[in-house]
PDB file of N, CA, C and O in Angstrom:
ATOM      1  N   GLY A   6      80.676   2.399 -53.611  1.00 73.00           N
ATOM      2  CA  GLY A   6      81.340   2.848 -53.182  1.00 73.00           C
ATOM      3  C   GLY A   6      81.838   2.593 -51.455  1.00 73.00           C
ATOM      4  O   GLY A   6      81.526   3.740 -50.286  1.00 73.00           O
ATOM      5  N   TYR A   7      82.554   1.864 -51.666  1.00 79.00           N
ATOM      6  CA  TYR A   7      83.247   1.644 -50.115  1.00 79.00           C
ATOM      7  C   TYR A   7      82.371   0.988 -48.761  1.00 79.00           C
ATOM      8  O   TYR A   7      83.063   1.462 -48.272  1.00 79.00           O
ATOM      9  N   GLU A   8      81.441   0.166 -49.476  1.00 89.00           N
ATOM     10  CA  GLU A   8      81.181  -0.519 -47.818  1.00 89.00           C
ATOM     11  C   GLU A   8      81.804  -1.732 -47.721  1.00 89.00           C
ATOM     12  O   GLU A   8      81.729  -2.272 -46.731  1.00 89.00           O
ATOM     13  N   HIS A   9      82.668  -1.765 -48.654  1.00 94.00           N
ATOM     14  CA  HIS A   9      83.660  -3.570 -48.360  1.00 94.00           C
ATOM     15  C   HIS A   9      85.008  -3.053 -48.968  1.00 94.00           C
ATOM     16  O   HIS A   9      85.139  -2.435 -49.677  1.00 94.00           O
ATOM     17  N   ILE A  10      85.635  -2.835 -48.125  1.00 95.00           N
ATOM     18  CA  ILE A  10      87.074  -1.911 -48.068  1.00 95.00           C
ATOM     19  C   ILE A  10      88.297  -3.082 -47.704  1.00 95.00           C
ATOM     20  O   ILE A  10      88.138  -3.905 -46.368  1.00 95.00           O
ATOM     21  N   SER A  11      89.024  -3.093 -48.378  1.00 97.00           N
ATOM     22  CA  SER A  11      90.472  -4.343 -48.404  1.00 97.00           C
ATOM     23  C   SER A  11      92.329  -3.333 -48.437  1.00 97.00           C
ATOM     24  O   SER A  11      91.968  -2.024 -48.561  1.00 97.00           O
ATOM     25  N   ILE A  12      92.247  -3.516 -47.318  1.00 97.00           N
ATOM     26  CA  ILE A  12      93.409  -3.143 -46.492  1.00 97.00           C
ATOM     27  C   ILE A  12      94.008  -3.710 -46.204  1.00 97.00           C
ATOM     28  O   ILE A  12      95.065  -4.594 -45.408  1.00 97.00           O
ATOM     29  N   CYS A  13      95.657  -3.678 -47.193  1.00 97.00           N
ATOM     30  CA  CYS A  13      96.542  -4.775 -46.897  1.00 97.00           C
ATOM     31  C   CYS A  13      97.807  -3.962 -46.972  1.00 97.00           C
ATOM     32  O   CYS A  13      98.490  -3.126 -47.453  1.00 97.00           O
ATOM     33  N   PRO A  14      97.825  -3.228 -45.708  1.00 96.00           N
ATOM     34  CA  PRO A  14      99.348  -2.839 -45.538  1.00 96.00           C
ATOM     35  C   PRO A  14     100.459  -3.378 -45.657  1.00 96.00           C
ATOM     36  O   PRO A  14     100.545  -4.868 -45.031  1.00 96.00           O
ATOM     37  N   LYS A  15     101.864  -2.430 -46.762  1.00 96.00           N
ATOM     38  CA  LYS A  15     102.962  -3.529 -46.741  1.00 96.00           C
ATOM     39  C   LYS A  15     103.993  -2.297 -45.910  1.00 96.00           C
ATOM     40  O   LYS A  15     104.780  -1.830 -46.545  1.00 96.00           O
ATOM     41  N   PRO A  16     104.386  -1.985 -44.898  1.00 96.00           N
ATOM     42  CA  PRO A  16     105.404  -1.402 -44.329  1.00 96.00           C
ATOM     43  C   PRO A  16     107.115  -1.247 -44.610  1.00 96.00           C
ATOM     44  O   PRO A  16     107.105  -2.900 -44.849  1.00 96.00           O
ATOM     45  N   ASP A  17     107.902  -0.513 -44.859  1.00 93.00           N
ATOM     46  CA  ASP A  17     109.212  -0.392 -45.525  1.00 93.00           C
ATOM     47  C   ASP A  17     109.394   0.584 -44.370  1.00 93.00           C
ATOM     48  O   ASP A  17     109.305   1.173 -44.470  1.00 93.00           O
ATOM     49  N   VAL A  18     110.891   0.199 -43.877  1.00 92.00           N
ATOM     50  CA  VAL A  18     111.868   0.513 -43.090  1.00 92.00           C
ATOM     51  C   VAL A  18     112.100   1.355 -43.987  1.00 92.00           C
ATOM     52  O   VAL A  18     113.100   2.578 -42.970  1.00 92.00           O
ATOM     53  N   ARG A  19     113.039   1.880 -44.965  1.00 94.00           N
ATOM     54  CA  ARG A  19     112.885   2.612 -45.694  1.00 94.00           C
ATOM     55  C   ARG A  19     112.055   3.874 -45.189  1.00 94.00           C
ATOM     56  O   ARG A  19     112.504   5.212 -45.454  1.00 94.00           O
ATOM     57  N   LEU A  20     111.223   4.226 -44.854  1.00 94.00           N
ATOM     58  CA  LEU A  20     110.484   5.093 -45.113  1.00 94.00           C
ATOM     59  C   LEU A  20     109.747   5.090 -43.549  1.00 94.00           C
ATOM     60  O   LEU A  20     109.393   6.185 -42.982  1.00 94.00           O
ATOM     61  N   GLY A  21     109.902   4.405 -42.202  1.00 95.00           N
ATOM     62  CA  GLY A  21     109.654   4.666 -41.184  1.00 95.00           C
ATOM     63  C   GLY A  21     108.204   4.522 -40.771  1.00 95.00           C
ATOM     64  O   GLY A  21     107.876   4.204 -39.726  1.00 95.00           O
ATOM     65  N   PHE A  22     107.310   5.377 -41.332  1.00 97.00           N
ATOM     66  CA  PHE A  22     106.317   5.127 -41.677  1.00 97.00           C
ATOM     67  C   PHE A  22     105.010   5.900 -42.617  1.00 97.00           C
ATOM     68  O   PHE A  22     105.529   6.592 -43.748  1.00 97.00           O
ATOM     69  N   ALA A  23     103.909   5.710 -42.600  1.00 97.00           N
ATOM     70  CA  ALA A  23     103.286   6.479 -43.961  1.00 97.00           C
ATOM     71  C   ALA A  23     101.245   6.567 -42.632  1.00 97.00           C
ATOM     72  O   ALA A  23     101.493   5.860 -41.874  1.00 97.00           O
ATOM     73  N   LYS A  24     100.942   7.303 -43.608  1.00 97.00           N
ATOM     74  CA  LYS A  24      99.466   7.506 -42.982  1.00 97.00           C
ATOM     75  C   LYS A  24      99.280   7.933 -44.516  1.00 97.00           C
ATOM     76  O   LYS A  24      99.606   8.670 -45.328  1.00 97.00           O
ATOM     77  N   CYS A  25      97.624   7.306 -44.998  1.00 96.00           N
ATOM     78  CA  CYS A  25      96.512   8.219 -45.771  1.00 96.00           C
ATOM     79  C   CYS A  25      94.998   7.835 -45.290  1.00 96.00           C
ATOM     80  O   CYS A  25      94.622   7.185 -44.486  1.00 96.00           O
ATOM     81  N   GLY A  26      94.360   8.194 -46.369  1.00 96.00           N
ATOM     82  CA  GLY A  26      93.111   8.930 -45.970  1.00 96.00           C
ATOM     83  C   GLY A  26      92.687   8.842 -47.338  1.00 96.00           C
ATOM     84  O   GLY A  26      92.663   9.220 -47.938  1.00 96.00           O
ATOM     85  N   ILE A  27      91.070   8.911 -47.563  1.00 95.00           N
ATOM     86  CA  ILE A  27      90.115   9.110 -47.780  1.00 95.00           C
ATOM     87  C   ILE A  27      89.105   8.918 -47.570  1.00 95.00           C
ATOM     88  O   ILE A  27      87.573   8.815 -47.037  1.00 95.00           O
ATOM     89  N   LYS A  28      87.881  10.555 -48.195  1.00 95.00           N
ATOM     90  CA  LYS A  28      87.089  10.988 -47.736  1.00 95.00           C
ATOM     91  C   LYS A  28      86.013  10.323 -48.544  1.00 95.00           C
ATOM     92  O   LYS A  28      85.872   9.698 -49.725  1.00 95.00           O
ATOM     93  N   THR A  29      85.086   9.197 -47.939  1.00 93.00           N
ATOM     94  CA  THR A  29      84.488   8.532 -48.994  1.00 93.00           C
ATOM     95  C   THR A  29      82.762   8.695 -48.827  1.00 93.00           C
ATOM     96  O   THR A  29      83.063  10.017 -47.752  1.00 93.00           O
ATOM     97  N   ARG A  30      81.936   8.689 -48.908  1.00 93.00           N
ATOM     98  CA  ARG A  30      80.171   8.881 -48.217  1.00 93.00           C
ATOM     99  C   ARG A  30      79.675   7.914 -47.174  1.00 93.00           C
ATOM    100  O   ARG A  30      79.344   9.192 -47.388  1.00 93.00           O
ATOM    101  N   HIS A  31      80.857   8.070 -46.569  1.00 94.00           N
ATOM    102  CA  HIS A  31      80.576   7.213 -45.286  1.00 94.00           C
ATOM    103  C   HIS A  31      80.841   7.910 -44.374  1.00 94.00           C
ATOM    104  O   HIS A  31      80.945   7.400 -43.659  1.00 94.00           O
ATOM    105  N   GLY A  32      82.062   8.419 -44.249  1.00 94.00           N
ATOM    106  CA  GLY A  32      82.533   8.971 -43.746  1.00 94.00           C
ATOM    107  C   GLY A  32      84.013   9.714 -44.090  1.00 94.00           C
ATOM    108  O   GLY A  32      84.713   8.208 -45.202  1.00 94.00           O
ATOM    109  N   GLU A  33      85.385   9.607 -43.764  1.00 95.00           N
ATOM    110  CA  GLU A  33      86.743   9.377 -43.390  1.00 95.00           C
ATOM    111  C   GLU A  33      87.325   7.658 -43.356  1.00 95.00           C
ATOM    112  O   GLU A  33      87.330   7.437 -41.904  1.00 95.00           O
ATOM    113  N   LEU A  34      87.937   7.303 -43.898  1.00 96.00           N
ATOM    114  CA  LEU A  34      88.400   6.249 -44.063  1.00 96.00           C
ATOM    115  C   LEU A  34      90.364   6.371 -43.702  1.00 96.00           C
ATOM    116  O   LEU A  34      90.347   7.068 -44.695  1.00 96.00           O
ATOM    117  N   SER A  35      90.818   6.351 -42.642  1.00 97.00           N
ATOM    118  CA  SER A  35      92.387   6.432 -42.528  1.00 97.00           C
ATOM    119  C   SER A  35      93.386   5.495 -42.826  1.00 97.00           C
ATOM    120  O   SER A  35      92.422   4.892 -41.773  1.00 97.00           O
ATOM    121  N   VAL A  36      94.024   5.174 -42.877  1.00 98.00           N
ATOM    122  CA  VAL A  36      95.816   4.257 -42.287  1.00 98.00           C
ATOM    123  C   VAL A  36      96.934   4.967 -41.974  1.00 98.00           C
ATOM    124  O   VAL A  36      97.094   5.109 -42.817  1.00 98.00           O
ATOM    125  N   LYS A  37      97.029   4.187 -41.092  1.00 98.00           N
ATOM    126  CA  LYS A  37      98.525   4.477 -40.868  1.00 98.00           C
ATOM    127  C   LYS A  37      99.664   3.599 -40.068  1.00 98.00           C
ATOM    128  O   LYS A  37      98.925   2.511 -39.368  1.00 98.00           O
ATOM    129  N   TRP A  38     100.598   3.560 -40.850  1.00 98.00           N
ATOM    130  CA  TRP A  38     101.478   2.898 -39.637  1.00 98.00           C
ATOM    131  C   TRP A  38     102.561   3.845 -38.945  1.00 98.00           C
ATOM    132  O   TRP A  38     103.156   4.303 -39.998  1.00 98.00           O
ATOM    133  N   SER A  39     102.882   2.677 -38.056  1.00 98.00           N
ATOM    134  CA  SER A  39     104.903   3.284 -37.553  1.00 98.00           C
ATOM    135  C   SER A  39     105.615   1.707 -37.131  1.00 98.00           C
ATOM    136  O   SER A  39     105.190   1.334 -36.674  1.00 98.00           O
ATOM    137  N   ILE A  40     106.663   1.813 -38.225  1.00 97.00           N
ATOM    138  CA  ILE A  40     107.710   1.184 -37.272  1.00 97.00           C
ATOM    139  C   ILE A  40     108.930   1.243 -36.550  1.00 97.00           C
ATOM    140  O   ILE A  40     109.306   2.556 -36.425  1.00 97.00           O
ATOM    141  N   GLU A  41     108.811   0.881 -35.060  1.00 94.00           N
ATOM    142  CA  GLU A  41     108.799   1.483 -33.499  1.00 94.00           C
ATOM    143  C   GLU A  41     110.449   0.049 -33.378  1.00 94.00           C
ATOM    144  O   GLU A  41     109.984  -0.556 -34.727  1.00 94.00           O
ATOM    145  N   LYS A  42     111.190  -0.132 -32.501  1.00 90.00           N
ATOM    146  CA  LYS A  42     112.134  -0.226 -32.173  1.00 90.00           C
ATOM    147  C   LYS A  42     111.527  -1.957 -32.699  1.00 90.00           C
ATOM    148  O   LYS A  42     112.490  -3.206 -33.339  1.00 90.00           O
ATOM    149  N   GLU A  43     110.677  -2.196 -31.898  1.00 93.00           N
ATOM    150  CA  GLU A  43     110.543  -3.633 -31.779  1.00 93.00           C
ATOM    151  C   GLU A  43     109.596  -4.579 -32.473  1.00 93.00           C
ATOM    152  O   GLU A  43     108.894  -5.405 -33.021  1.00 93.00           O
ATOM    153  N   TYR A  44     108.918  -2.851 -33.486  1.00 97.00           N
ATOM    154  CA  TYR A  44     106.831  -3.946 -34.045  1.00 97.00           C
ATOM    155  C   TYR A  44     106.501  -2.933 -34.853  1.00 97.00           C
ATOM    156  O   TYR A  44     107.669  -1.891 -35.036  1.00 97.00           O
ATOM    157  N   THR A  45     106.253  -3.087 -35.678  1.00 97.00           N
ATOM    158  CA  THR A  45     105.021  -2.271 -36.676  1.00 97.00           C
ATOM    159  C   THR A  45     103.533  -1.513 -35.770  1.00 97.00           C
ATOM    160  O   THR A  45     103.010  -2.737 -34.774  1.00 97.00           O
ATOM    161  N   ARG A  46     103.943  -0.780 -36.023  1.00 98.00           N
ATOM    162  CA  ARG A  46     102.175  -0.048 -35.655  1.00 98.00           C
ATOM    163  C   ARG A  46     101.118  -0.268 -36.404  1.00 98.00           C
ATOM    164  O   ARG A  46     101.273   0.713 -37.026  1.00 98.00           O
ATOM    165  N   TYR A  47      99.910  -0.548 -35.957  1.00 98.00           N
ATOM    166  CA  TYR A  47      99.036   0.282 -37.542  1.00 98.00           C
ATOM    167  C   TYR A  47      97.585   0.826 -36.272  1.00 98.00           C
ATOM    168  O   TYR A  47      97.352   0.048 -35.671  1.00 98.00           O
ATOM    169  N   GLU A  48      96.517   1.627 -37.440  1.00 98.00           N
ATOM    170  CA  GLU A  48      95.777   2.455 -36.368  1.00 98.00           C
ATOM    171  C   GLU A  48      95.731   2.555 -37.946  1.00 98.00           C
ATOM    172  O   GLU A  48      96.108   3.298 -39.509  1.00 98.00           O
ATOM    173  N   LEU A  49      93.559   2.355 -38.108  1.00 98.00           N
ATOM    174  CA  LEU A  49      93.002   2.645 -38.666  1.00 98.00           C
ATOM    175  C   LEU A  49      92.007   2.755 -38.437  1.00 98.00           C
ATOM    176  O   LEU A  49      91.142   2.910 -36.541  1.00 98.00           O
ATOM    177  N   ASP A  50      90.501   4.066 -39.052  1.00 98.00           N
ATOM    178  CA  ASP A  50      89.560   4.610 -38.943  1.00 98.00           C
ATOM    179  C   ASP A  50      89.219   4.144 -39.605  1.00 98.00           C
ATOM    180  O   ASP A  50      89.233   4.381 -41.097  1.00 98.00           O
ATOM    181  N   ILE A  51      87.537   3.410 -38.885  1.00 97.00           N
ATOM    182  CA  ILE A  51      86.569   2.622 -40.480  1.00 97.00           C
ATOM    183  C   ILE A  51      85.733   3.323 -40.712  1.00 97.00           C
ATOM    184  O   ILE A  51      84.786   3.067 -39.231  1.00 97.00           O
ATOM    185  N   PRO A  52      84.758   4.219 -41.385  1.00 96.00           N
ATOM    186  CA  PRO A  52      83.866   5.147 -40.993  1.00 96.00           C
ATOM    187  C   PRO A  52      82.219   3.915 -41.561  1.00 96.00           C
ATOM    188  O   PRO A  52      82.357   2.698 -41.090  1.00 96.00           O
ATOM    189  N   CYS A  53      81.318   4.643 -40.572  1.00 95.00           N
ATOM    190  CA  CYS A  53      80.352   3.632 -39.719  1.00 95.00           C
ATOM    191  C   CYS A  53      79.700   3.177 -41.602  1.00 95.00           C
ATOM    192  O   CYS A  53      79.747   3.598 -42.115  1.00 95.00           O
ATOM    193  N   GLY A  54      79.102   2.199 -41.694  1.00 94.00           N
ATOM    194  CA  GLY A  54      78.201   2.167 -42.614  1.00 94.00           C
ATOM    195  C   GLY A  54      79.110   1.494 -43.799  1.00 94.00           C
ATOM    196  O   GLY A  54      78.821   1.071 -44.950  1.00 94.00           O
ATOM    197  N   THR A  55      80.472   0.814 -43.273  1.00 95.00           N
ATOM    198  CA  THR A  55      81.454  -0.088 -43.838  1.00 95.00           C
ATOM    199  C   THR A  55      81.887  -0.942 -43.127  1.00 95.00           C
ATOM    200  O   THR A  55      81.967  -1.449 -42.473  1.00 95.00           O
ATOM    201  N   GLN A  56      82.381  -1.755 -44.100  1.00 96.00           N
ATOM    202  CA  GLN A  56      83.200  -2.979 -43.401  1.00 96.00           C
ATOM    203  C   GLN A  56      84.795  -3.747 -43.515  1.00 96.00           C
ATOM    204  O   GLN A  56      85.112  -2.996 -45.272  1.00 96.00           O
ATOM    205  N   ALA A  57      85.567  -3.658 -43.587  1.00 97.00           N
ATOM    206  CA  ALA A  57      86.728  -3.959 -43.579  1.00 97.00           C
ATOM    207  C   ALA A  57      87.575  -5.054 -43.691  1.00 97.00           C
ATOM    208  O   ALA A  57      87.193  -5.796 -42.713  1.00 97.00           O
ATOM    209  N   VAL A  58      88.025  -5.688 -44.936  1.00 98.00           N
ATOM    210  CA  VAL A  58      89.024  -6.902 -43.734  1.00 98.00           C
ATOM    211  C   VAL A  58      90.543  -6.449 -43.543  1.00 98.00           C
ATOM    212  O   VAL A  58      91.096  -5.390 -45.173  1.00 98.00           O
ATOM    213  N   LEU A  59      91.064  -6.327 -42.996  1.00 98.00           N
ATOM    214  CA  LEU A  59      92.396  -6.487 -43.082  1.00 98.00           C
ATOM    215  C   LEU A  59      94.023  -7.036 -43.018  1.00 98.00           C
ATOM    216  O   LEU A  59      93.628  -8.171 -42.105  1.00 98.00           O
ATOM    217  N   THR A  60      94.854  -7.366 -43.847  1.00 98.00           N
ATOM    218  CA  THR A  60      95.518  -8.605 -43.874  1.00 98.00           C
ATOM    219  C   THR A  60      97.387  -7.529 -43.791  1.00 98.00           C
ATOM    220  O   THR A  60      96.962  -6.761 -45.158  1.00 98.00           O
ATOM    221  N   LEU A  61      97.346  -7.963 -42.953  1.00 97.00           N
ATOM    222  CA  LEU A  61      98.935  -7.636 -41.908  1.00 97.00           C
ATOM    223  C   LEU A  61      99.805  -8.738 -43.170  1.00 97.00           C
ATOM    224  O   LEU A  61      99.370  -9.648 -43.538  1.00 97.00           O
ATOM    225  N   PRO A  62     100.939  -7.744 -43.084  1.00 95.00           N
ATOM    226  CA  PRO A  62     101.945  -8.617 -43.740  1.00 95.00           C
ATOM    227  C   PRO A  62     102.355  -9.936 -43.107  1.00 95.00           C
ATOM    228  O   PRO A  62     102.969 -10.936 -43.993  1.00 95.00           O
ATOM    229  N   SER A  63     101.757 -10.732 -41.977  1.00 95.00           N
ATOM    230  CA  SER A  63     102.185 -11.951 -41.143  1.00 95.00           C
ATOM    231  C   SER A  63     101.591 -12.704 -42.314  1.00 95.00           C
ATOM    232  O   SER A  63     101.293 -14.221 -41.646  1.00 95.00           O
ATOM    233  N   GLY A  64     100.623 -12.368 -42.562  1.00 96.00           N
ATOM    234  CA  GLY A  64      99.362 -13.690 -42.400  1.00 96.00           C
ATOM    235  C   GLY A  64      97.885 -12.962 -42.316  1.00 96.00           C
ATOM    236  O   GLY A  64      97.185 -13.272 -42.034  1.00 96.00           O
ATOM    237  N   LYS A  65      98.219 -12.215 -40.895  1.00 96.00           N
ATOM    238  CA  LYS A  65      97.033 -12.554 -40.084  1.00 96.00           C
ATOM    239  C   LYS A  65      95.742 -11.503 -40.758  1.00 96.00           C
ATOM    240  O   LYS A  65      95.902 -10.372 -41.150  1.00 96.00           O
ATOM    241  N   THR A  66      94.875 -12.110 -40.447  1.00 97.00           N
ATOM    242  CA  THR A  66      93.258 -11.259 -41.219  1.00 97.00           C
ATOM    243  C   THR A  66      92.561 -10.364 -40.104  1.00 97.00           C
ATOM    244  O   THR A  66      92.147 -11.627 -38.363  1.00 97.00           O
ATOM    245  N   ALA A  67      91.859  -9.611 -40.367  1.00 97.00           N
ATOM    246  CA  ALA A  67      90.533  -9.429 -39.867  1.00 97.00           C
ATOM    247  C   ALA A  67      90.152  -8.484 -39.874  1.00 97.00           C
ATOM    248  O   ALA A  67      89.474  -7.573 -41.187  1.00 97.00           O
ATOM    249  N   GLU A  68      88.438  -8.671 -39.638  1.00 98.00           N
ATOM    250  CA  GLU A  68      87.118  -7.980 -39.918  1.00 98.00           C
ATOM    251  C   GLU A  68      86.827  -7.180 -39.599  1.00 98.00           C
ATOM    252  O   GLU A  68      86.700  -7.773 -38.248  1.00 98.00           O
ATOM    253  N   LEU A  69      87.001  -6.265 -40.040  1.00 97.00           N
ATOM    254  CA  LEU A  69      86.342  -5.123 -39.354  1.00 97.00           C
ATOM    255  C   LEU A  69      84.940  -3.987 -39.790  1.00 97.00           C
ATOM    256  O   LEU A  69      84.917  -3.619 -40.870  1.00 97.00           O
ATOM    257  N   SER A  70      84.465  -3.438 -38.640  1.00 96.00           N
ATOM    258  CA  SER A  70      82.828  -2.757 -39.359  1.00 96.00           C
ATOM    259  C   SER A  70      83.720  -1.219 -38.800  1.00 96.00           C
ATOM    260  O   SER A  70      84.631  -1.635 -38.064  1.00 96.00           O
ATOM    261  N   ALA A  71      82.947  -1.182 -38.307  1.00 96.00           N
ATOM    262  CA  ALA A  71      82.930   0.523 -38.507  1.00 96.00           C
ATOM    263  C   ALA A  71      84.050   1.224 -37.123  1.00 96.00           C
ATOM    264  O   ALA A  71      82.950   0.557 -35.970  1.00 96.00           O
ATOM    265  N   GLY A  72      84.939   1.564 -36.913  1.00 97.00           N
ATOM    266  CA  GLY A  72      85.660   2.469 -35.398  1.00 97.00           C
ATOM    267  C   GLY A  72      87.088   2.684 -35.998  1.00 97.00           C
ATOM    268  O   GLY A  72      87.662   1.953 -36.917  1.00 97.00           O
ATOM    269  N   LYS A  73      87.054   2.801 -34.935  1.00 98.00           N
ATOM    270  CA  LYS A  73      89.482   2.512 -34.655  1.00 98.00           C
ATOM    271  C   LYS A  73      89.353   1.650 -34.563  1.00 98.00           C
ATOM    272  O   LYS A  73      89.919   0.926 -33.485  1.00 98.00           O
ATOM    273  N   TYR A  74      90.688   1.345 -34.391  1.00 98.00           N
ATOM    274  CA  TYR A  74      91.671  -0.421 -34.390  1.00 98.00           C
ATOM    275  C   TYR A  74      92.845   0.637 -34.439  1.00 98.00           C
ATOM    276  O   TYR A  74      93.564   0.863 -34.820  1.00 98.00           O
ATOM    277  N   ILE A  75      93.451  -0.122 -33.239  1.00 98.00           N
ATOM    278  CA  ILE A  75      95.319  -0.548 -33.501  1.00 98.00           C
ATOM    279  C   ILE A  75      95.360  -2.481 -33.433  1.00 98.00           C
ATOM    280  O   ILE A  75      95.387  -2.714 -32.545  1.00 98.00           O
ATOM    281  N   PHE A  76      96.690  -2.511 -33.924  1.00 97.00           N
ATOM    282  CA  PHE A  76      97.660  -3.475 -34.319  1.00 97.00           C
ATOM    283  C   PHE A  76      98.375  -3.878 -33.788  1.00 97.00           C
ATOM    284  O   PHE A  76      99.754  -2.808 -34.531  1.00 97.00           O
ATOM    285  N   ILE A  77      99.349  -4.440 -33.071  1.00 97.00           N
ATOM    286  CA  ILE A  77     100.965  -5.132 -33.184  1.00 97.00           C
ATOM    287  C   ILE A  77     101.112  -5.387 -34.003  1.00 97.00           C
ATOM    288  O   ILE A  77     100.695  -6.934 -33.148  1.00 97.00           O
ATOM    289  N   GLU A  78     101.726  -5.143 -34.352  1.00 95.00           N
ATOM    290  CA  GLU A  78     103.010  -7.134 -34.653  1.00 95.00           C
ATOM    291  C   GLU A  78     104.350  -6.809 -35.021  1.00 95.00           C
ATOM    292  O   GLU A  78     104.720  -5.596 -35.173  1.00 95.00           O
TER     293      GLU A  78
END
């Protein structure tokens, strides 16, 4: 359960923002995105004992270990 996580957000201007989370046996996993005037902001909280691969709409990828992250695109 949730040791390896794939995160592929798909922002939509009709929504403006989205936030979701799930409680795993390792802790809370949460992802939030918001569309600002000139960029999209992504906030992620990856629980201890897990690894995640983030794939942004631009194709940029990042391998993430436990922690809090912010990406601007």
